Short mmCIF file of C-alpha atoms and ligand atoms in Angstrom, two decimals:
data_model
loop_
_atom_site.label_atom_id
_atom_site.label_comp_id
_atom_site.label_asym_id
_atom_site.label_seq_id
_atom_site.Cartn_x
_atom_site.Cartn_y
_atom_site.Cartn_z
CA MET A 1442 -9.37 4.73 19.25
CA VAL A 1443 -5.69 4.86 20.10
CA ASP A 1444 -4.43 6.42 23.31
CA ALA A 1445 -2.07 9.08 22.07
CA SER A 1446 -1.19 10.71 25.36
CA GLU A 1447 2.48 9.80 25.16
CA TYR A 1448 2.97 11.08 21.62
CA GLU A 1449 2.56 14.35 19.74
CA TYR A 1450 0.44 12.73 17.05
CA ASP A 1451 -1.82 9.70 16.81
CA LEU A 1452 -0.68 9.19 13.23
CA LEU A 1453 2.29 10.49 11.27
CA VAL A 1454 1.98 9.78 7.54
CA ILE A 1455 5.14 9.85 5.46
CA GLY A 1456 4.34 10.60 1.83
CA ALA A 1457 1.46 12.74 0.55
CA GLY A 1458 0.51 10.62 -2.45
CA SER A 1459 -2.91 9.09 -3.09
CA GLY A 1460 -2.74 6.54 -0.25
CA GLY A 1461 -1.05 8.80 2.30
CA VAL A 1462 -3.39 11.74 1.82
CA ARG A 1463 -6.50 9.54 1.94
CA ALA A 1464 -5.31 7.81 5.13
CA ALA A 1465 -4.41 11.14 6.77
CA ARG A 1466 -7.79 12.73 5.96
CA MET A 1467 -9.86 9.72 6.96
CA ALA A 1468 -7.93 9.17 10.20
CA SER A 1469 -8.31 12.84 11.06
CA ALA A 1470 -12.07 12.57 10.44
CA THR A 1471 -12.27 9.95 13.22
CA GLY A 1472 -10.88 12.55 15.66
CA ALA A 1473 -7.24 11.41 15.52
CA ASN A 1474 -4.46 13.98 15.65
CA VAL A 1475 -2.69 13.52 12.31
CA ALA A 1476 0.39 14.95 10.60
CA ILE A 1477 1.68 14.27 7.11
CA VAL A 1478 5.17 14.90 5.82
CA GLU A 1479 6.13 15.42 2.17
CA ASP A 1480 9.13 17.08 0.55
CA ARG A 1481 7.81 17.07 -3.02
CA TYR A 1482 4.54 17.84 -4.69
CA LEU A 1483 1.25 16.98 -3.00
CA GLY A 1484 -0.71 14.18 -4.66
CA GLY A 1485 2.28 11.92 -5.38
CA THR A 1486 2.96 10.11 -8.63
CA CYS A 1487 -0.67 9.90 -9.75
CA VAL A 1488 -1.39 13.61 -9.68
CA ASN A 1489 2.01 14.91 -10.72
CA VAL A 1490 3.82 12.44 -12.95
CA GLY A 1491 1.36 9.61 -13.51
CA CYS A 1492 -2.33 9.00 -14.07
CA VAL A 1493 -3.54 12.60 -14.30
CA PRO A 1494 -1.02 14.22 -16.67
CA LYS A 1495 -0.87 10.96 -18.67
CA LYS A 1496 -4.64 11.00 -19.20
CA LEU A 1497 -4.54 14.66 -20.23
CA TYR A 1498 -1.86 13.83 -22.81
CA SER A 1499 -3.85 10.82 -23.94
CA TYR A 1500 -6.86 13.08 -24.57
CA ALA A 1501 -4.58 15.37 -26.60
CA ALA A 1502 -3.32 12.44 -28.66
CA HIS A 1503 -6.86 11.21 -29.39
CA PHE A 1504 -7.63 14.41 -31.31
CA HIS A 1505 -5.41 13.11 -34.09
CA ASP A 1506 -7.89 10.30 -34.85
CA SER A 1507 -10.88 12.57 -34.20
CA PHE A 1508 -9.72 15.04 -36.86
CA ASP A 1509 -9.33 12.17 -39.33
CA ASP A 1510 -12.74 10.76 -38.37
CA ALA A 1511 -14.54 14.09 -38.71
CA ALA A 1512 -14.49 14.36 -42.51
CA GLY A 1513 -16.91 11.45 -43.03
CA PHE A 1514 -19.39 13.31 -40.81
CA GLY A 1515 -19.18 16.43 -42.96
CA TRP A 1516 -16.63 18.46 -41.01
CA GLN A 1517 -14.02 20.18 -43.14
CA LEU A 1518 -10.97 21.15 -41.10
CA PRO A 1519 -8.04 23.28 -42.21
CA GLU A 1520 -5.20 21.02 -43.34
CA PRO A 1521 -2.86 20.18 -41.83
CA ALA A 1522 -3.92 20.53 -38.18
CA ARG A 1523 -0.94 21.83 -36.21
CA PHE A 1524 -0.07 20.57 -32.75
CA ASP A 1525 1.64 22.89 -30.27
CA TRP A 1526 3.45 20.97 -27.54
CA ALA A 1527 4.12 24.04 -25.38
CA THR A 1528 0.39 24.79 -25.11
CA LEU A 1529 -0.44 21.25 -24.00
CA ARG A 1530 2.51 21.03 -21.59
CA ASP A 1531 1.89 24.43 -20.00
CA ASN A 1532 -1.88 23.91 -19.68
CA LYS A 1533 -1.09 20.58 -18.04
CA ILE A 1534 1.35 22.29 -15.63
CA SER A 1535 -1.35 24.81 -14.62
CA GLU A 1536 -3.90 22.06 -14.06
CA ILE A 1537 -1.50 20.05 -11.88
CA LYS A 1538 -0.75 23.20 -9.83
CA ARG A 1539 -4.50 23.62 -9.33
CA LEU A 1540 -4.76 20.01 -8.12
CA ASN A 1541 -1.78 20.46 -5.76
CA GLY A 1542 -3.67 23.39 -4.23
CA ILE A 1543 -6.80 21.27 -3.84
CA TYR A 1544 -4.80 18.59 -2.05
CA GLN A 1545 -3.34 21.19 0.31
CA ARG A 1546 -6.79 22.60 1.08
CA LEU A 1547 -8.22 19.10 1.59
CA LEU A 1548 -5.52 18.33 4.16
CA GLU A 1549 -5.88 21.69 5.90
CA GLY A 1550 -9.66 21.39 5.87
CA ALA A 1551 -9.39 17.97 7.47
CA GLY A 1552 -7.21 19.42 10.23
CA VAL A 1553 -4.08 17.51 9.21
CA THR A 1554 -0.73 19.18 10.02
CA LEU A 1555 1.42 19.34 6.90
CA PHE A 1556 5.23 19.31 7.17
CA ASN A 1557 7.21 20.22 4.07
CA ALA A 1558 10.23 18.06 4.84
CA ARG A 1559 11.86 14.69 4.29
CA ALA A 1560 11.31 12.13 7.02
CA THR A 1561 13.58 9.43 8.39
CA VAL A 1562 12.09 7.00 10.86
CA VAL A 1563 14.45 6.49 13.80
CA ASP A 1564 12.40 4.20 16.02
CA ALA A 1565 8.96 2.63 16.24
CA HIS A 1566 7.32 5.94 17.19
CA THR A 1567 9.75 8.65 16.11
CA ALA A 1568 10.77 10.33 12.87
CA VAL A 1569 13.25 13.10 12.16
CA LEU A 1570 12.05 15.66 9.61
CA LYS A 1571 14.62 17.58 7.59
CA ASN A 1572 13.91 20.56 5.37
CA GLY A 1573 17.28 22.29 5.15
CA GLN A 1574 16.51 24.53 8.13
CA GLY A 1575 17.36 22.16 10.94
CA ASP A 1576 15.90 18.86 12.09
CA LEU A 1577 12.60 18.41 13.81
CA THR A 1578 11.86 15.29 15.83
CA VAL A 1579 8.23 14.18 15.78
CA THR A 1580 6.67 11.34 17.76
CA ALA A 1581 3.51 9.44 16.90
CA GLN A 1582 1.55 6.48 18.18
CA LYS A 1583 1.57 5.10 14.63
CA ILE A 1584 3.72 5.91 11.65
CA LEU A 1585 2.41 5.19 8.16
CA LEU A 1586 4.94 4.69 5.37
CA ALA A 1587 3.24 5.76 2.14
CA THR A 1588 6.22 6.72 0.02
CA GLY A 1589 5.15 4.78 -3.09
CA GLY A 1590 7.49 3.84 -5.91
CA TRP A 1591 10.13 5.46 -8.07
CA PRO A 1592 10.98 4.71 -11.73
CA TRP A 1593 13.83 2.29 -12.23
CA VAL A 1594 16.13 2.30 -15.28
CA PRO A 1595 18.47 -0.63 -16.04
CA GLU A 1596 22.15 0.15 -16.55
CA PHE A 1597 23.63 -0.23 -20.03
CA PRO A 1598 26.08 1.91 -22.00
CA GLY A 1599 24.41 5.28 -22.51
CA SER A 1600 21.48 4.55 -20.19
CA GLU A 1601 22.07 8.00 -18.66
CA HIS A 1602 20.57 9.43 -21.87
CA ALA A 1603 17.23 7.71 -21.21
CA LEU A 1604 14.55 9.68 -19.41
CA ASP A 1605 12.25 8.07 -16.89
CA SER A 1606 8.51 8.58 -16.59
CA ASN A 1607 9.00 11.40 -14.05
CA GLN A 1608 10.98 13.37 -16.65
CA ILE A 1609 8.90 12.81 -19.77
CA PHE A 1610 6.01 15.20 -19.11
CA ASP A 1611 7.77 18.56 -19.23
CA LEU A 1612 10.06 18.19 -22.26
CA ALA A 1613 11.32 21.56 -23.52
CA THR A 1614 10.76 20.57 -27.14
CA PHE A 1615 8.48 18.05 -28.78
CA PRO A 1616 10.33 14.91 -29.92
CA LYS A 1617 9.79 14.33 -33.65
CA ARG A 1618 11.19 10.83 -33.09
CA PHE A 1619 10.36 9.05 -29.83
CA LEU A 1620 11.50 5.68 -28.52
CA VAL A 1621 10.32 3.85 -25.42
CA LEU A 1622 11.92 0.81 -23.82
CA GLY A 1623 9.59 -1.63 -22.05
CA GLY A 1624 6.41 -3.58 -22.61
CA GLY A 1625 4.31 -2.61 -19.59
CA TYR A 1626 1.62 -0.01 -18.95
CA ILE A 1627 3.85 3.04 -19.31
CA ALA A 1628 5.55 1.88 -22.52
CA VAL A 1629 2.30 1.16 -24.38
CA GLU A 1630 0.58 4.27 -23.07
CA PHE A 1631 3.42 6.65 -23.98
CA SER A 1632 4.02 5.10 -27.37
CA SER A 1633 0.33 5.68 -28.14
CA ILE A 1634 0.50 9.23 -26.79
CA PHE A 1635 3.57 10.35 -28.76
CA ASN A 1636 2.37 8.52 -31.88
CA GLY A 1637 -0.98 10.30 -31.61
CA LEU A 1638 0.70 13.66 -31.07
CA GLY A 1639 2.68 13.15 -34.27
CA SER A 1640 6.06 11.64 -33.33
CA GLU A 1641 7.62 8.79 -35.28
CA THR A 1642 7.35 6.27 -32.44
CA HIS A 1643 9.24 3.09 -31.60
CA LEU A 1644 8.53 0.66 -28.76
CA ILE A 1645 11.35 -1.74 -27.87
CA TYR A 1646 10.40 -4.82 -25.86
CA ARG A 1647 12.63 -7.73 -24.90
CA GLY A 1648 9.84 -10.36 -24.96
CA GLU A 1649 7.65 -11.93 -27.67
CA LEU A 1650 4.70 -9.62 -27.10
CA PHE A 1651 4.08 -6.69 -24.75
CA LEU A 1652 1.70 -6.53 -21.73
CA LYS A 1653 2.81 -9.76 -20.08
CA GLY A 1654 0.12 -11.12 -17.76
CA PHE A 1655 -2.80 -9.66 -19.73
CA ASP A 1656 -5.14 -11.91 -21.72
CA GLN A 1657 -3.24 -13.23 -24.77
CA GLN A 1658 -6.00 -12.32 -27.23
CA VAL A 1659 -6.13 -8.81 -25.75
CA ARG A 1660 -2.36 -8.48 -26.19
CA GLU A 1661 -2.46 -9.68 -29.80
CA PHE A 1662 -5.44 -7.50 -30.67
CA THR A 1663 -3.84 -4.42 -29.07
CA CYS A 1664 -0.61 -5.12 -30.93
CA ALA A 1665 -2.44 -5.20 -34.29
CA GLU A 1666 -4.40 -2.01 -33.51
CA MET A 1667 -1.36 -0.07 -32.33
CA GLU A 1668 0.56 -1.11 -35.43
CA ARG A 1669 -2.37 0.00 -37.59
CA LYS A 1670 -2.16 3.41 -35.93
CA GLY A 1671 1.51 3.62 -36.86
CA VAL A 1672 3.46 2.68 -33.73
CA ASN A 1673 6.64 0.79 -34.71
CA LEU A 1674 6.74 -2.25 -32.43
CA HIS A 1675 10.09 -4.02 -32.05
CA PHE A 1676 9.75 -7.26 -30.05
CA ASN A 1677 12.40 -9.79 -29.00
CA THR A 1678 14.99 -7.03 -28.83
CA ASN A 1679 16.55 -4.77 -26.23
CA ILE A 1680 18.71 -1.67 -26.14
CA GLU A 1681 22.40 -2.51 -26.31
CA ARG A 1682 23.64 1.07 -26.03
CA ILE A 1683 22.66 4.67 -26.63
CA GLU A 1684 25.05 7.17 -28.19
CA ALA A 1685 24.42 10.91 -28.13
CA THR A 1686 24.84 12.61 -31.52
CA GLY A 1687 24.42 16.35 -30.96
CA ASN A 1688 20.74 16.89 -30.26
CA ALA A 1689 19.70 13.32 -31.08
CA TYR A 1690 20.52 9.77 -30.00
CA ASN A 1691 21.51 6.64 -31.86
CA VAL A 1692 19.90 3.68 -30.17
CA TYR A 1693 21.64 0.37 -30.91
CA LEU A 1694 19.34 -2.62 -30.53
CA THR A 1695 20.40 -6.19 -29.79
CA SER A 1696 18.72 -7.12 -33.10
CA GLY A 1697 21.44 -5.13 -34.88
CA GLU A 1698 19.11 -2.29 -35.86
CA VAL A 1699 20.11 1.31 -35.08
CA LEU A 1700 17.40 3.94 -34.60
CA GLU A 1701 18.01 7.69 -34.51
CA VAL A 1702 15.57 9.42 -32.17
CA ASP A 1703 15.15 12.65 -30.20
CA VAL A 1704 14.00 11.18 -26.89
CA VAL A 1705 14.42 7.79 -25.23
CA LEU A 1706 12.05 6.89 -22.42
CA ALA A 1707 12.86 3.92 -20.17
CA ALA A 1708 9.57 2.48 -18.91
CA THR A 1709 11.16 -0.48 -17.23
CA GLY A 1710 9.24 -0.65 -13.98
CA ARG A 1711 9.30 0.98 -10.59
CA LYS A 1712 10.91 0.20 -7.28
CA ALA A 1713 9.88 0.92 -3.69
CA ASN A 1714 10.78 4.50 -2.76
CA ILE A 1715 12.65 3.89 0.48
CA ASN A 1716 15.77 5.98 0.08
CA GLY A 1717 16.58 7.61 3.44
CA LEU A 1718 13.38 6.32 5.03
CA GLY A 1719 15.26 4.56 7.84
CA LEU A 1720 14.11 0.99 7.21
CA GLU A 1721 17.58 -0.36 8.11
CA THR A 1722 17.51 1.35 11.50
CA LEU A 1723 14.11 -0.22 12.15
CA GLY A 1724 15.33 -3.60 10.95
CA LEU A 1725 12.65 -3.74 8.24
CA THR A 1726 13.59 -5.43 4.97
CA LEU A 1727 11.94 -5.74 1.57
CA ASP A 1728 10.83 -9.16 0.30
CA GLU A 1729 12.06 -10.86 -2.91
CA GLN A 1730 9.63 -8.78 -4.98
CA GLY A 1731 11.14 -5.61 -3.53
CA LYS A 1732 8.02 -4.88 -1.46
CA LEU A 1733 7.62 -4.16 2.23
CA PRO A 1734 5.70 -7.02 3.85
CA VAL A 1735 2.58 -6.07 5.87
CA ASN A 1736 -0.23 -8.07 7.48
CA GLU A 1737 -3.97 -7.63 6.87
CA ARG A 1738 -3.94 -4.61 9.19
CA PHE A 1739 -1.15 -3.03 7.11
CA GLU A 1740 1.32 -3.47 9.99
CA THR A 1741 4.96 -4.13 9.18
CA ALA A 1742 7.04 -6.39 11.43
CA ILE A 1743 6.90 -3.42 13.85
CA PRO A 1744 3.18 -3.10 14.72
CA SER A 1745 3.24 0.70 15.16
CA VAL A 1746 4.83 1.16 11.72
CA LEU A 1747 2.26 0.74 8.96
CA ALA A 1748 2.65 0.74 5.18
CA LEU A 1749 0.38 0.72 2.12
CA GLY A 1750 0.22 1.41 -1.60
CA ASP A 1751 3.07 0.86 -4.04
CA LEU A 1752 5.51 0.22 -1.19
CA THR A 1753 3.67 -3.01 -0.41
CA ALA A 1754 2.59 -6.01 -2.51
CA GLY A 1755 -0.49 -5.75 -4.75
CA PRO A 1756 -1.17 -3.90 -7.97
CA GLU A 1757 0.57 -0.51 -8.24
CA LEU A 1758 -2.65 1.40 -8.84
CA THR A 1759 -4.03 4.56 -7.23
CA PRO A 1760 -7.48 3.10 -6.44
CA VAL A 1761 -5.77 0.18 -4.67
CA ALA A 1762 -3.82 2.60 -2.44
CA LEU A 1763 -7.04 4.53 -1.74
CA ALA A 1764 -8.93 1.36 -0.82
CA GLU A 1765 -6.06 0.25 1.40
CA ALA A 1766 -6.03 3.64 3.13
CA MET A 1767 -9.74 3.32 4.02
CA GLN A 1768 -9.19 -0.20 5.31
CA LEU A 1769 -6.17 0.85 7.34
CA VAL A 1770 -8.10 3.67 8.99
CA ASP A 1771 -10.99 1.31 9.78
CA HIS A 1772 -8.57 -1.14 11.38
CA HIS A 1773 -6.62 1.36 13.45
CA PHE A 1774 -8.94 4.30 14.16
CA THR A 1775 -12.46 2.84 14.36
CA ASP A 1776 -14.18 -0.06 16.09
CA THR A 1777 -15.05 -1.71 12.77
CA VAL A 1778 -13.11 -4.69 11.54
CA PRO A 1779 -13.37 -4.35 7.76
CA LYS A 1780 -13.60 -7.32 5.39
CA SER A 1781 -10.23 -7.88 3.78
CA LEU A 1782 -9.71 -6.41 0.32
CA ASP A 1783 -10.39 -8.71 -2.61
CA TYR A 1784 -7.39 -8.18 -4.86
CA SER A 1785 -8.62 -10.71 -7.43
CA THR A 1786 -11.30 -8.58 -9.06
CA ILE A 1787 -9.55 -5.23 -9.30
CA PRO A 1788 -10.36 -3.72 -12.68
CA THR A 1789 -7.66 -1.88 -14.58
CA ALA A 1790 -7.31 0.11 -17.76
CA VAL A 1791 -4.32 0.69 -19.98
CA PHE A 1792 -4.65 3.99 -21.79
CA CYS A 1793 -2.98 2.91 -24.97
CA HIS A 1794 -4.88 3.68 -28.18
CA PRO A 1795 -7.32 2.02 -28.34
CA ASN A 1796 -7.74 1.62 -24.58
CA ILE A 1797 -7.73 -1.71 -22.77
CA GLY A 1798 -10.14 -2.37 -19.91
CA THR A 1799 -9.96 -5.59 -17.95
CA VAL A 1800 -11.31 -7.23 -14.80
CA GLY A 1801 -10.86 -10.72 -13.41
CA LEU A 1802 -9.02 -13.58 -15.04
CA SER A 1803 -7.41 -13.81 -18.44
CA GLU A 1804 -8.50 -16.78 -20.59
CA GLU A 1805 -5.16 -18.48 -19.83
CA ALA A 1806 -5.49 -18.01 -16.05
CA ALA A 1807 -9.13 -19.19 -16.13
CA ARG A 1808 -8.11 -22.37 -18.00
CA GLU A 1809 -5.62 -23.14 -15.26
CA LYS A 1810 -8.06 -22.43 -12.44
CA PHE A 1811 -11.24 -24.10 -13.69
CA ALA A 1812 -11.90 -27.54 -15.20
CA ASN A 1813 -14.01 -26.11 -18.02
CA ILE A 1814 -14.56 -22.58 -19.21
CA ARG A 1815 -16.67 -20.92 -21.87
CA VAL A 1816 -15.30 -17.98 -23.85
CA TYR A 1817 -17.54 -15.47 -25.62
CA CYS A 1818 -15.84 -12.94 -27.91
CA THR A 1819 -16.81 -10.34 -30.40
CA ASP A 1820 -14.58 -8.26 -32.62
CA PHE A 1821 -16.28 -5.52 -34.62
CA ARG A 1822 -15.93 -2.11 -36.23
CA ALA A 1823 -17.81 0.40 -34.06
CA MET A 1824 -20.82 2.16 -35.59
CA LYS A 1825 -18.98 5.49 -35.54
CA HIS A 1826 -16.44 4.11 -37.97
CA THR A 1827 -19.02 3.27 -40.65
CA LEU A 1828 -18.91 6.98 -41.53
CA SER A 1829 -15.47 7.92 -40.21
CA GLY A 1830 -13.77 5.42 -42.48
CA SER A 1831 -11.44 4.38 -39.65
CA GLN A 1832 -10.53 0.70 -39.69
CA GLU A 1833 -10.20 0.63 -35.88
CA ARG A 1834 -11.80 -2.46 -34.36
CA THR A 1835 -13.14 -3.25 -30.90
CA LEU A 1836 -12.68 -6.49 -28.97
CA MET A 1837 -14.98 -7.64 -26.17
CA LYS A 1838 -14.61 -10.87 -24.34
CA LEU A 1839 -16.27 -12.70 -21.44
CA ILE A 1840 -14.81 -15.73 -19.70
CA VAL A 1841 -17.21 -17.99 -17.81
CA ASP A 1842 -16.61 -20.82 -15.36
CA ASP A 1843 -18.71 -23.58 -16.98
CA ALA A 1844 -19.58 -25.35 -13.73
CA THR A 1845 -21.11 -22.31 -12.00
CA ASP A 1846 -21.88 -20.03 -14.99
CA VAL A 1847 -20.07 -17.23 -13.10
CA VAL A 1848 -18.35 -14.61 -15.28
CA VAL A 1849 -14.75 -14.73 -14.08
CA GLY A 1850 -13.17 -12.34 -16.57
CA ALA A 1851 -14.24 -9.46 -18.81
CA HIS A 1852 -11.94 -7.73 -21.27
CA MET A 1853 -12.27 -4.97 -23.81
CA VAL A 1854 -10.00 -3.23 -26.26
CA GLY A 1855 -11.65 -0.20 -27.79
CA GLU A 1856 -12.84 3.34 -27.26
CA GLU A 1857 -13.35 4.20 -23.58
CA ALA A 1858 -12.73 0.59 -22.54
CA GLY A 1859 -11.92 1.75 -19.01
CA GLU A 1860 -15.30 3.49 -18.68
CA VAL A 1861 -17.15 0.38 -19.88
CA ILE A 1862 -15.20 -2.12 -17.78
CA GLN A 1863 -15.66 -0.04 -14.62
CA GLY A 1864 -19.38 -0.85 -14.82
CA ILE A 1865 -18.85 -4.49 -15.79
CA ALA A 1866 -16.41 -4.81 -12.84
CA ILE A 1867 -19.29 -4.46 -10.39
CA ALA A 1868 -20.97 -7.50 -11.93
CA VAL A 1869 -17.76 -9.53 -11.94
CA ARG A 1870 -16.95 -8.45 -8.37
CA ALA A 1871 -20.47 -9.48 -7.32
CA GLY A 1872 -19.98 -12.93 -8.88
CA LEU A 1873 -22.85 -12.59 -11.36
CA THR A 1874 -23.48 -15.34 -13.90
CA LYS A 1875 -23.54 -15.31 -17.68
CA HIS A 1876 -27.29 -15.80 -17.32
CA ASP A 1877 -27.46 -12.49 -15.38
CA PHE A 1878 -25.54 -10.77 -18.18
CA ASP A 1879 -27.94 -12.28 -20.75
CA ARG A 1880 -31.01 -11.12 -18.77
CA THR A 1881 -29.70 -7.55 -18.71
CA VAL A 1882 -31.32 -5.36 -21.34
CA GLY A 1883 -28.82 -3.50 -23.51
CA ILE A 1884 -28.56 0.21 -24.21
CA HIS A 1885 -28.83 0.80 -27.92
CA PRO A 1886 -26.89 1.93 -29.85
CA THR A 1887 -23.72 1.58 -27.80
CA GLY A 1888 -20.66 -0.59 -28.06
CA ALA A 1889 -21.06 -1.66 -24.45
CA GLU A 1890 -24.37 -3.44 -25.20
CA GLU A 1891 -22.31 -6.21 -26.78
CA PHE A 1892 -21.45 -7.35 -23.26
CA VAL A 1893 -25.12 -8.33 -22.70
CA THR A 1894 -25.77 -9.71 -26.17
CA LEU A 1895 -22.89 -12.19 -26.43
CA ARG A 1896 -25.00 -15.31 -27.09
CA THR A 1897 -22.74 -17.33 -29.40
CA LEU A 1898 -20.13 -19.45 -27.73
CA THR A 1899 -16.71 -18.75 -29.27
CA ARG A 1900 -14.81 -21.66 -27.70
CA THR A 1901 -14.65 -23.85 -24.64
P1 NDP B 1147 5.76 -2.58 -15.73
O1 NDP B 1147 6.27 -3.37 -14.61
O2 NDP B 1147 4.32 -2.62 -16.08
O3 NDP B 1147 6.58 -2.95 -17.04
C1 NDP B 1147 7.98 -2.89 -17.05
C2 NDP B 1147 8.45 -3.35 -18.40
O4 NDP B 1147 9.86 -3.16 -18.49
C3 NDP B 1147 8.17 -4.83 -18.64
O5 NDP B 1147 7.71 -4.98 -19.96
C4 NDP B 1147 9.54 -5.46 -18.45
O6 NDP B 1147 9.73 -6.59 -19.25
C5 NDP B 1147 10.46 -4.36 -18.92
N1 NDP B 1147 11.78 -4.46 -18.33
C6 NDP B 1147 12.09 -4.65 -17.04
N2 NDP B 1147 13.43 -4.72 -16.86
C7 NDP B 1147 13.97 -4.56 -18.08
C8 NDP B 1147 15.31 -4.56 -18.57
N3 NDP B 1147 16.34 -4.72 -17.76
N4 NDP B 1147 15.50 -4.40 -19.90
C9 NDP B 1147 14.45 -4.25 -20.73
N5 NDP B 1147 13.17 -4.25 -20.34
C10 NDP B 1147 12.93 -4.41 -19.03
O7 NDP B 1147 6.25 -1.10 -15.41
P2 NDP B 1147 5.87 0.32 -15.96
O8 NDP B 1147 7.13 1.10 -15.76
O9 NDP B 1147 5.28 0.29 -17.32
O10 NDP B 1147 4.74 0.78 -14.96
C11 NDP B 1147 4.90 0.66 -13.55
C12 NDP B 1147 3.60 0.36 -12.88
O11 NDP B 1147 2.84 1.55 -12.78
C13 NDP B 1147 2.69 -0.62 -13.64
O12 NDP B 1147 2.99 -1.95 -13.38
C14 NDP B 1147 1.32 -0.24 -13.17
O13 NDP B 1147 1.02 -0.95 -12.01
C15 NDP B 1147 1.46 1.25 -12.87
N6 NDP B 1147 0.84 2.02 -13.96
C16 NDP B 1147 -0.51 1.95 -14.12
C17 NDP B 1147 -1.13 2.63 -15.13
C18 NDP B 1147 -2.60 2.50 -15.32
O14 NDP B 1147 -3.29 2.11 -14.39
N7 NDP B 1147 -3.12 2.82 -16.49
C19 NDP B 1147 -0.37 3.48 -16.06
C20 NDP B 1147 1.05 3.46 -15.81
C21 NDP B 1147 1.61 2.77 -14.80
P3 NDP B 1147 9.08 -8.03 -18.91
O15 NDP B 1147 7.63 -7.92 -19.27
O16 NDP B 1147 9.82 -8.98 -19.78
O17 NDP B 1147 9.33 -8.26 -17.44
#
């Protein structure tokens, strides 16, 4: 335990997102005196303008396929089904408000003092909180920077007409024609969402194929499936300029093509959210990747100033920030010295349609790391689609280190891939072998059983 006698708080957390709130609650549970400061919504990006509203919209978009699939199972629905954007958006807003309230009650219940203000750190133990009604100076034994990231949009003529991912959720009117720039998580997810909800959808990506860093076969398979669902994919091109034309926009591409759309979303990555945080005063600087360097104990170059989550290196994912928060609290507020986090087997899902779920190494990365690998793949039409008539296919893939038989990568593209891979991730994290997978009895009839029945070697 820290000796907090000199300071008002043992821990002052700046930023009430996933990582900040978890650290504040867990530290408080150890008996520490904790305050958290936030000038926006509680719950951060994930709850307000990220994972949660995105997943709700993804559910909404999936109904499109479900309505089409239903006929083969005997359901006759009135044609055409009508989608009402305002209902979805407003129901989403109510749900997020409910979650904000839950976060507030969780913090209060944990005995954490909540300041509704913006914080600037002025020295190793002091922050000034501003909320428009005068400044408040707060001291703490430790200060945790948990301010996350903020969407970044490149500058080009007309880039001011592009919305970022914070602005896309609450559109006043539904875009009949939607365009997204980028080839990462947000671009593929939102192109699937708006396509599913009924927009004519375009994805513009500067590279050969989207989802750089993912398994090549997964990228190619996802590309084919998204095209089949009607998303217009434009690769090897970028936006040259955007011109406003009344209520719409003409988007000029470097390929020479011009697209007229109602909304342009720039999903071009995120940057550390450090504006006004006071890093310069502290002498703390970001590294080449734009991240704040920390050691294994989440200490910056100033040991009393800690940082975690999207502000620091590592995947920008809510569960990573949560895991880091638990580790940080163990390090600083308990006698336990936790094992360091294993960042190599963090599973992830991309909620494009169909979903991608992945854990461990891509085939390409495994080939570089190991002398010999074995690859087992299957690509099939799920049982549901025998009657639905949908041509959607599912891809499942295991990558095995030949020398040890350990499964070093598992990938899926298909319905609920994230749900399936979450289970498989335990096996991969535990270092189980292909033989262990083969000895596991399947659950029939499921798609997931394919992961334990992959007997035929696809390639080495
Ligand atoms: P990403 O970093 O994933 O992707 C950014 C994309 O923008 C890349 O395709 C990049 O191209 C492209 N890009 C960058 N600069 C430019 C430019 N100047 N002109 C044109 N294109 C450009 O960022 P996202 O915004 O999609 O998402 C941010 C992060 O949030 C993700 O990395 C992920 O960690 C997290 N996230 C997680 C989700 C999940 O877990 N399901 C969902 C959404 C977000 P290139 O590939 O060539 O570099």
